[in-house]
Amino acid sequence: MPRFLIVGAPGAGKGTHAGSIADRYHVPAISTGAMFRSEIASGSDLGKQIDALVSSGQLVSDDLTNQVVKSRLAQPDCITGWLLDGYPRTVDQVKFLDGILDDTKAKLTAVIMLDVPSDEVIKRLIKRAQIEGRADDTPDVIKHRQEVYEAQTAPVIAEYEARGLVVHVDGSGTIEQSADNLMEALDGLKV
Ligand code: AMP
């Protein structure tokens, strides 16, 4: 059963390419960032608390994020597999996901790592700010999110590297080039 993670720096194109992986394997693409943005948009008290963190480029707490993911993965559309985009982002979240997988005797298929140099991701985020106007795409927040990524999320990737699960995809070119690289990498997997 296909169970994928897509990882990479903010601006690497996770959201852009998640859909094509999900379509290929007929699994839901689950983005914690998108779930948080919709909670914020609902105007709930919880949304307001999340907004304060997201719009300043900080991570939402592990406890809350883990619970959100746990209940989403328990939905019926996840029975045949899933793709997680933007989770896990901390080593604590890796351990929590390990627990969810162990409970169901499930295993990760692969961790798709979109490799993009940091000057390129910053350029992309500045462009996205002009197009989408995301609250967390201002120059200061962009810089902070890259720092958070290096400090908190790089160790997550190192952990999956050590487990031999990471599949590197060159995501530095155009969307089309990256999509071709991604499909070629997936062709190489036994799923
Ligand atoms: P993204 O759309 O994946 O770039 O996520 C946008 C923002 O949502 C991040 O900068 C964090 O503030 C928050 N977020 C998304 N996923 C997580 C996660 N796994 N853990 C903590 N915070 C998260």
mmCIF file of C-alpha atoms and ligand atoms in Angstrom:
data_model
loop_
_atom_site.group_PDB
_atom_site.id
_atom_site.type_symbol
_atom_site.label_atom_id
_atom_site.label_comp_id
_atom_site.label_asym_id
_atom_site.label_seq_id
_atom_site.Cartn_x
_atom_site.Cartn_y
_atom_site.Cartn_z
ATOM 1 C CA MET A 1 0.000 0.000 0.000
ATOM 2 C CA PRO A 2 1.516 3.365 -1.009
ATOM 3 C CA ARG A 3 2.377 5.591 1.938
ATOM 4 C CA PHE A 4 4.532 8.525 0.956
ATOM 5 C CA LEU A 5 6.018 11.620 2.489
ATOM 6 C CA ILE A 6 7.036 14.586 0.368
ATOM 7 C CA VAL A 7 9.686 16.737 2.015
ATOM 8 C CA GLY A 8 11.872 19.695 1.128
ATOM 9 C CA ALA A 9 12.459 23.306 2.086
ATOM 10 C CA PRO A 10 9.583 25.803 2.074
ATOM 11 C CA GLY A 11 9.303 26.792 -1.593
ATOM 12 C CA ALA A 12 10.740 23.519 -2.942
ATOM 13 C CA GLY A 13 7.407 22.672 -4.608
ATOM 14 C CA LYS A 14 5.907 20.092 -2.229
ATOM 15 C CA GLY A 15 2.359 21.352 -2.696
ATOM 16 C CA THR A 16 2.833 21.688 -6.455
ATOM 17 C CA HIS A 17 3.943 18.082 -6.933
ATOM 18 C CA ALA A 18 1.931 16.379 -4.191
ATOM 19 C CA GLY A 19 -1.135 16.222 -6.443
ATOM 20 C CA SER A 20 0.589 14.248 -9.187
ATOM 21 C CA ILE A 21 1.910 11.652 -6.726
ATOM 22 C CA ALA A 22 -1.563 11.373 -5.199
ATOM 23 C CA ASP A 23 -3.154 10.959 -8.656
ATOM 24 C CA ARG A 24 -0.648 8.331 -9.701
ATOM 25 C CA TYR A 25 -1.314 6.140 -6.644
ATOM 26 C CA HIS A 26 -4.970 7.113 -6.095
ATOM 27 C CA VAL A 27 -4.333 8.267 -2.549
ATOM 28 C CA PRO A 28 -5.274 11.498 -0.749
ATOM 29 C CA ALA A 29 -2.632 14.256 -0.561
ATOM 30 C CA ILE A 30 -2.706 15.536 2.998
ATOM 31 C CA SER A 31 -1.068 18.887 3.691
ATOM 32 C CA THR A 32 -0.806 19.969 7.320
ATOM 33 C CA GLY A 33 -0.135 23.546 6.147
ATOM 34 C CA ALA A 34 -3.370 23.521 4.099
ATOM 35 C CA MET A 35 -5.317 22.061 7.055
ATOM 36 C CA PHE A 36 -3.969 24.820 9.279
ATOM 37 C CA ARG A 37 -4.799 27.499 6.700
ATOM 38 C CA SER A 38 -8.384 26.270 6.502
ATOM 39 C CA GLU A 39 -8.686 26.267 10.311
ATOM 40 C CA ILE A 40 -7.397 29.866 10.280
ATOM 41 C CA ALA A 41 -9.912 30.786 7.557
ATOM 42 C CA SER A 42 -12.762 29.366 9.663
ATOM 43 C CA GLY A 43 -12.091 32.123 12.206
ATOM 44 C CA SER A 44 -12.261 29.702 15.167
ATOM 45 C CA ASP A 45 -10.381 30.358 18.418
ATOM 46 C CA LEU A 46 -8.047 27.524 17.540
ATOM 47 C CA GLY A 47 -7.550 29.117 14.120
ATOM 48 C CA LYS A 48 -6.545 32.380 15.773
ATOM 49 C CA GLN A 49 -3.923 30.614 17.891
ATOM 50 C CA ILE A 50 -2.587 28.785 14.841
ATOM 51 C CA ASP A 51 -2.531 32.018 12.827
ATOM 52 C CA ALA A 52 -0.183 33.687 15.318
ATOM 53 C CA LEU A 53 2.354 30.897 14.756
ATOM 54 C CA VAL A 54 1.950 30.309 11.024
ATOM 55 C CA SER A 55 2.050 33.973 10.054
ATOM 56 C CA SER A 56 5.287 34.482 11.959
ATOM 57 C CA GLY A 57 6.901 31.414 10.365
ATOM 58 C CA GLN A 58 6.940 29.318 13.540
ATOM 59 C CA LEU A 59 5.837 25.727 13.762
ATOM 60 C CA VAL A 60 2.504 24.755 15.273
ATOM 61 C CA SER A 61 3.022 22.629 18.410
ATOM 62 C CA ASP A 62 3.890 18.977 17.937
ATOM 63 C CA ASP A 63 0.939 17.914 20.113
ATOM 64 C CA LEU A 64 -1.650 19.723 18.056
ATOM 65 C CA THR A 65 -0.064 18.810 14.716
ATOM 66 C CA ASN A 66 0.237 15.148 15.681
ATOM 67 C CA GLN A 67 -3.420 14.953 16.730
ATOM 68 C CA VAL A 68 -4.575 16.646 13.515
ATOM 69 C CA VAL A 69 -2.612 14.115 11.444
ATOM 70 C CA LYS A 70 -3.743 11.148 13.515
ATOM 71 C CA SER A 71 -7.412 11.946 13.057
ATOM 72 C CA ARG A 72 -6.949 12.687 9.343
ATOM 73 C CA LEU A 73 -5.177 9.348 8.747
ATOM 74 C CA ALA A 74 -8.061 7.576 10.490
ATOM 75 C CA GLN A 75 -10.490 8.782 7.782
ATOM 76 C CA PRO A 76 -11.770 6.082 5.408
ATOM 77 C CA ASP A 77 -10.070 7.547 2.314
ATOM 78 C CA CYS A 78 -6.681 6.754 3.904
ATOM 79 C CA ILE A 79 -7.305 3.012 4.044
ATOM 80 C CA THR A 80 -5.631 2.437 0.675
ATOM 81 C CA GLY A 81 -2.666 4.684 1.400
ATOM 82 C CA TRP A 82 -1.766 8.356 1.631
ATOM 83 C CA LEU A 83 0.712 11.071 0.884
ATOM 84 C CA LEU A 84 1.721 13.476 3.641
ATOM 85 C CA ASP A 85 2.937 16.922 2.552
ATOM 86 C CA GLY A 86 4.627 19.028 5.235
ATOM 87 C CA TYR A 87 4.595 16.389 7.981
ATOM 88 C CA PRO A 88 6.630 15.270 9.878
ATOM 89 C CA ARG A 89 8.619 18.478 10.364
ATOM 90 C CA THR A 90 10.274 17.660 13.693
ATOM 91 C CA VAL A 91 11.930 14.566 15.121
ATOM 92 C CA ASP A 92 9.107 14.342 17.686
ATOM 93 C CA GLN A 93 6.612 14.148 14.813
ATOM 94 C CA VAL A 94 8.699 11.386 13.190
ATOM 95 C CA LYS A 95 8.379 9.348 16.406
ATOM 96 C CA PHE A 96 4.651 9.995 16.578
ATOM 97 C CA LEU A 97 4.178 8.893 12.967
ATOM 98 C CA ASP A 98 6.256 5.778 13.712
ATOM 99 C CA GLY A 99 3.733 5.012 16.465
ATOM 100 C CA ILE A 100 0.749 5.412 14.111
ATOM 101 C CA LEU A 101 2.426 3.141 11.549
ATOM 102 C CA ASP A 102 3.370 0.533 14.151
ATOM 103 C CA ASP A 103 -0.189 0.448 15.490
ATOM 104 C CA THR A 104 -1.444 -0.606 12.082
ATOM 105 C CA LYS A 105 1.641 -2.692 11.198
ATOM 106 C CA ALA A 106 2.164 -0.333 8.268
ATOM 107 C CA LYS A 107 5.382 0.899 6.656
ATOM 108 C CA LEU A 108 6.392 3.992 4.726
ATOM 109 C CA THR A 109 6.940 3.338 1.020
ATOM 110 C CA ALA A 110 9.340 6.230 0.438
ATOM 111 C CA VAL A 111 10.213 9.759 1.439
ATOM 112 C CA ILE A 112 10.358 11.959 -1.649
ATOM 113 C CA MET A 113 12.894 14.727 -1.119
ATOM 114 C CA LEU A 114 12.661 17.706 -3.478
ATOM 115 C CA ASP A 115 16.186 19.079 -3.733
ATOM 116 C CA VAL A 116 16.293 22.813 -4.473
ATOM 117 C CA PRO A 117 19.178 25.180 -3.574
ATOM 118 C CA SER A 118 18.317 27.740 -0.902
ATOM 119 C CA ASP A 119 18.738 30.856 -3.079
ATOM 120 C CA GLU A 120 16.244 29.350 -5.554
ATOM 121 C CA VAL A 121 13.606 28.558 -2.863
ATOM 122 C CA ILE A 122 13.855 32.102 -1.505
ATOM 123 C CA LYS A 123 13.352 33.514 -5.030
ATOM 124 C CA ARG A 124 10.279 31.294 -5.463
ATOM 125 C CA LEU A 125 8.746 32.306 -2.131
ATOM 126 C CA ILE A 126 9.145 35.997 -2.915
ATOM 127 C CA LYS A 127 7.367 35.384 -6.254
ATOM 128 C CA ARG A 128 4.612 33.356 -4.501
ATOM 129 C CA ALA A 129 4.097 36.269 -2.109
ATOM 130 C CA GLN A 130 3.268 38.488 -5.089
ATOM 131 C CA ILE A 131 0.883 35.939 -6.611
ATOM 132 C CA GLU A 132 -0.866 34.322 -3.615
ATOM 133 C CA GLY A 133 -0.296 36.896 -0.877
ATOM 134 C CA ARG A 134 0.231 34.230 1.792
ATOM 135 C CA ALA A 135 0.722 35.852 5.201
ATOM 136 C CA ASP A 136 3.854 33.760 5.808
ATOM 137 C CA ASP A 137 5.576 34.763 2.559
ATOM 138 C CA THR A 138 6.940 38.166 3.680
ATOM 139 C CA PRO A 139 10.782 38.538 3.496
ATOM 140 C CA ASP A 140 11.374 38.298 7.271
ATOM 141 C CA VAL A 141 9.041 35.350 7.676
ATOM 142 C CA ILE A 142 10.509 33.587 4.635
ATOM 143 C CA LYS A 143 13.969 33.886 6.197
ATOM 144 C CA HIS A 144 12.691 32.606 9.526
ATOM 145 C CA ARG A 145 10.933 29.628 7.912
ATOM 146 C CA GLN A 146 14.195 28.622 6.202
ATOM 147 C CA GLU A 147 15.984 28.811 9.577
ATOM 148 C CA VAL A 148 13.263 26.728 11.229
ATOM 149 C CA TYR A 149 13.586 24.242 8.373
ATOM 150 C CA GLU A 150 17.357 23.924 8.845
ATOM 151 C CA ALA A 151 17.100 23.595 12.616
ATOM 152 C CA GLN A 152 14.018 21.375 12.978
ATOM 153 C CA THR A 153 13.314 19.643 9.682
ATOM 154 C CA ALA A 154 16.798 18.861 8.327
ATOM 155 C CA PRO A 155 17.220 16.306 11.182
ATOM 156 C CA VAL A 156 13.951 14.662 10.080
ATOM 157 C CA ILE A 157 15.407 14.079 6.630
ATOM 158 C CA ALA A 158 18.661 12.818 8.138
ATOM 159 C CA GLU A 159 16.646 10.291 10.151
ATOM 160 C CA TYR A 160 14.843 8.970 7.068
ATOM 161 C CA GLU A 161 18.156 8.939 5.154
ATOM 162 C CA ALA A 162 19.565 6.704 7.870
ATOM 163 C CA ARG A 163 16.585 4.384 7.357
ATOM 164 C CA GLY A 164 17.265 4.250 3.605
ATOM 165 C CA LEU A 165 13.850 5.658 2.708
ATOM 166 C CA VAL A 166 14.768 8.912 0.952
ATOM 167 C CA VAL A 167 14.376 9.230 -2.807
ATOM 168 C CA HIS A 168 16.013 12.432 -4.076
ATOM 169 C CA VAL A 169 14.351 14.374 -6.862
ATOM 170 C CA ASP A 170 15.979 17.386 -8.518
ATOM 171 C CA GLY A 171 13.373 20.107 -8.069
ATOM 172 C CA SER A 172 15.562 23.042 -9.027
ATOM 173 C CA GLY A 173 14.343 23.523 -12.601
ATOM 174 C CA THR A 174 10.936 24.405 -14.026
ATOM 175 C CA ILE A 175 7.760 22.761 -12.703
ATOM 176 C CA GLU A 176 7.665 20.560 -15.834
ATOM 177 C CA GLN A 177 11.304 19.465 -15.445
ATOM 178 C CA SER A 178 10.780 18.696 -11.761
ATOM 179 C CA ALA A 179 7.586 16.765 -12.554
ATOM 180 C CA ASP A 180 9.511 14.659 -15.115
ATOM 181 C CA ASN A 181 12.282 13.989 -12.576
ATOM 182 C CA LEU A 182 9.666 13.030 -10.007
ATOM 183 C CA MET A 183 7.865 10.572 -12.308
ATOM 184 C CA GLU A 184 11.175 9.003 -13.317
ATOM 185 C CA ALA A 185 12.061 8.527 -9.644
ATOM 186 C CA LEU A 186 8.645 6.976 -8.930
ATOM 187 C CA ASP A 187 9.075 4.640 -11.941
ATOM 188 C CA GLY A 188 12.101 3.273 -10.133
ATOM 189 C CA LEU A 189 10.098 2.283 -7.051
ATOM 190 C CA LYS A 190 8.420 -1.068 -6.595
ATOM 191 C CA VAL A 191 4.899 0.054 -5.700
HETATM 192 P P1 AMP B 1 3.358 24.631 4.522
HETATM 193 O O1 AMP B 1 2.123 24.945 3.751
HETATM 194 O O2 AMP B 1 3.669 23.162 4.570
HETATM 195 O O3 AMP B 1 4.549 25.449 4.082
HETATM 196 O O4 AMP B 1 3.057 25.050 6.047
HETATM 197 C C1 AMP B 1 2.761 26.384 6.390
HETATM 198 C C2 AMP B 1 2.952 26.581 7.887
HETATM 199 O O5 AMP B 1 2.042 25.721 8.606
HETATM 200 C C3 AMP B 1 4.324 26.249 8.441
HETATM 201 O O6 AMP B 1 5.270 27.309 8.275
HETATM 202 C C4 AMP B 1 3.989 26.009 9.910
HETATM 203 O O7 AMP B 1 3.737 27.227 10.592
HETATM 204 C C5 AMP B 1 2.669 25.250 9.804
HETATM 205 N N1 AMP B 1 2.886 23.789 9.675
HETATM 206 C C6 AMP B 1 2.631 23.010 8.579
HETATM 207 N N2 AMP B 1 2.959 21.732 8.808
HETATM 208 C C7 AMP B 1 3.453 21.690 10.064
HETATM 209 C C8 AMP B 1 3.986 20.652 10.874
HETATM 210 N N3 AMP B 1 4.105 19.377 10.430
HETATM 211 N N4 AMP B 1 4.375 20.968 12.142
HETATM 212 C C9 AMP B 1 4.260 22.227 12.618
HETATM 213 N N5 AMP B 1 3.794 23.257 11.898
HETATM 214 C C10 AMP B 1 3.392 23.002 10.634
#
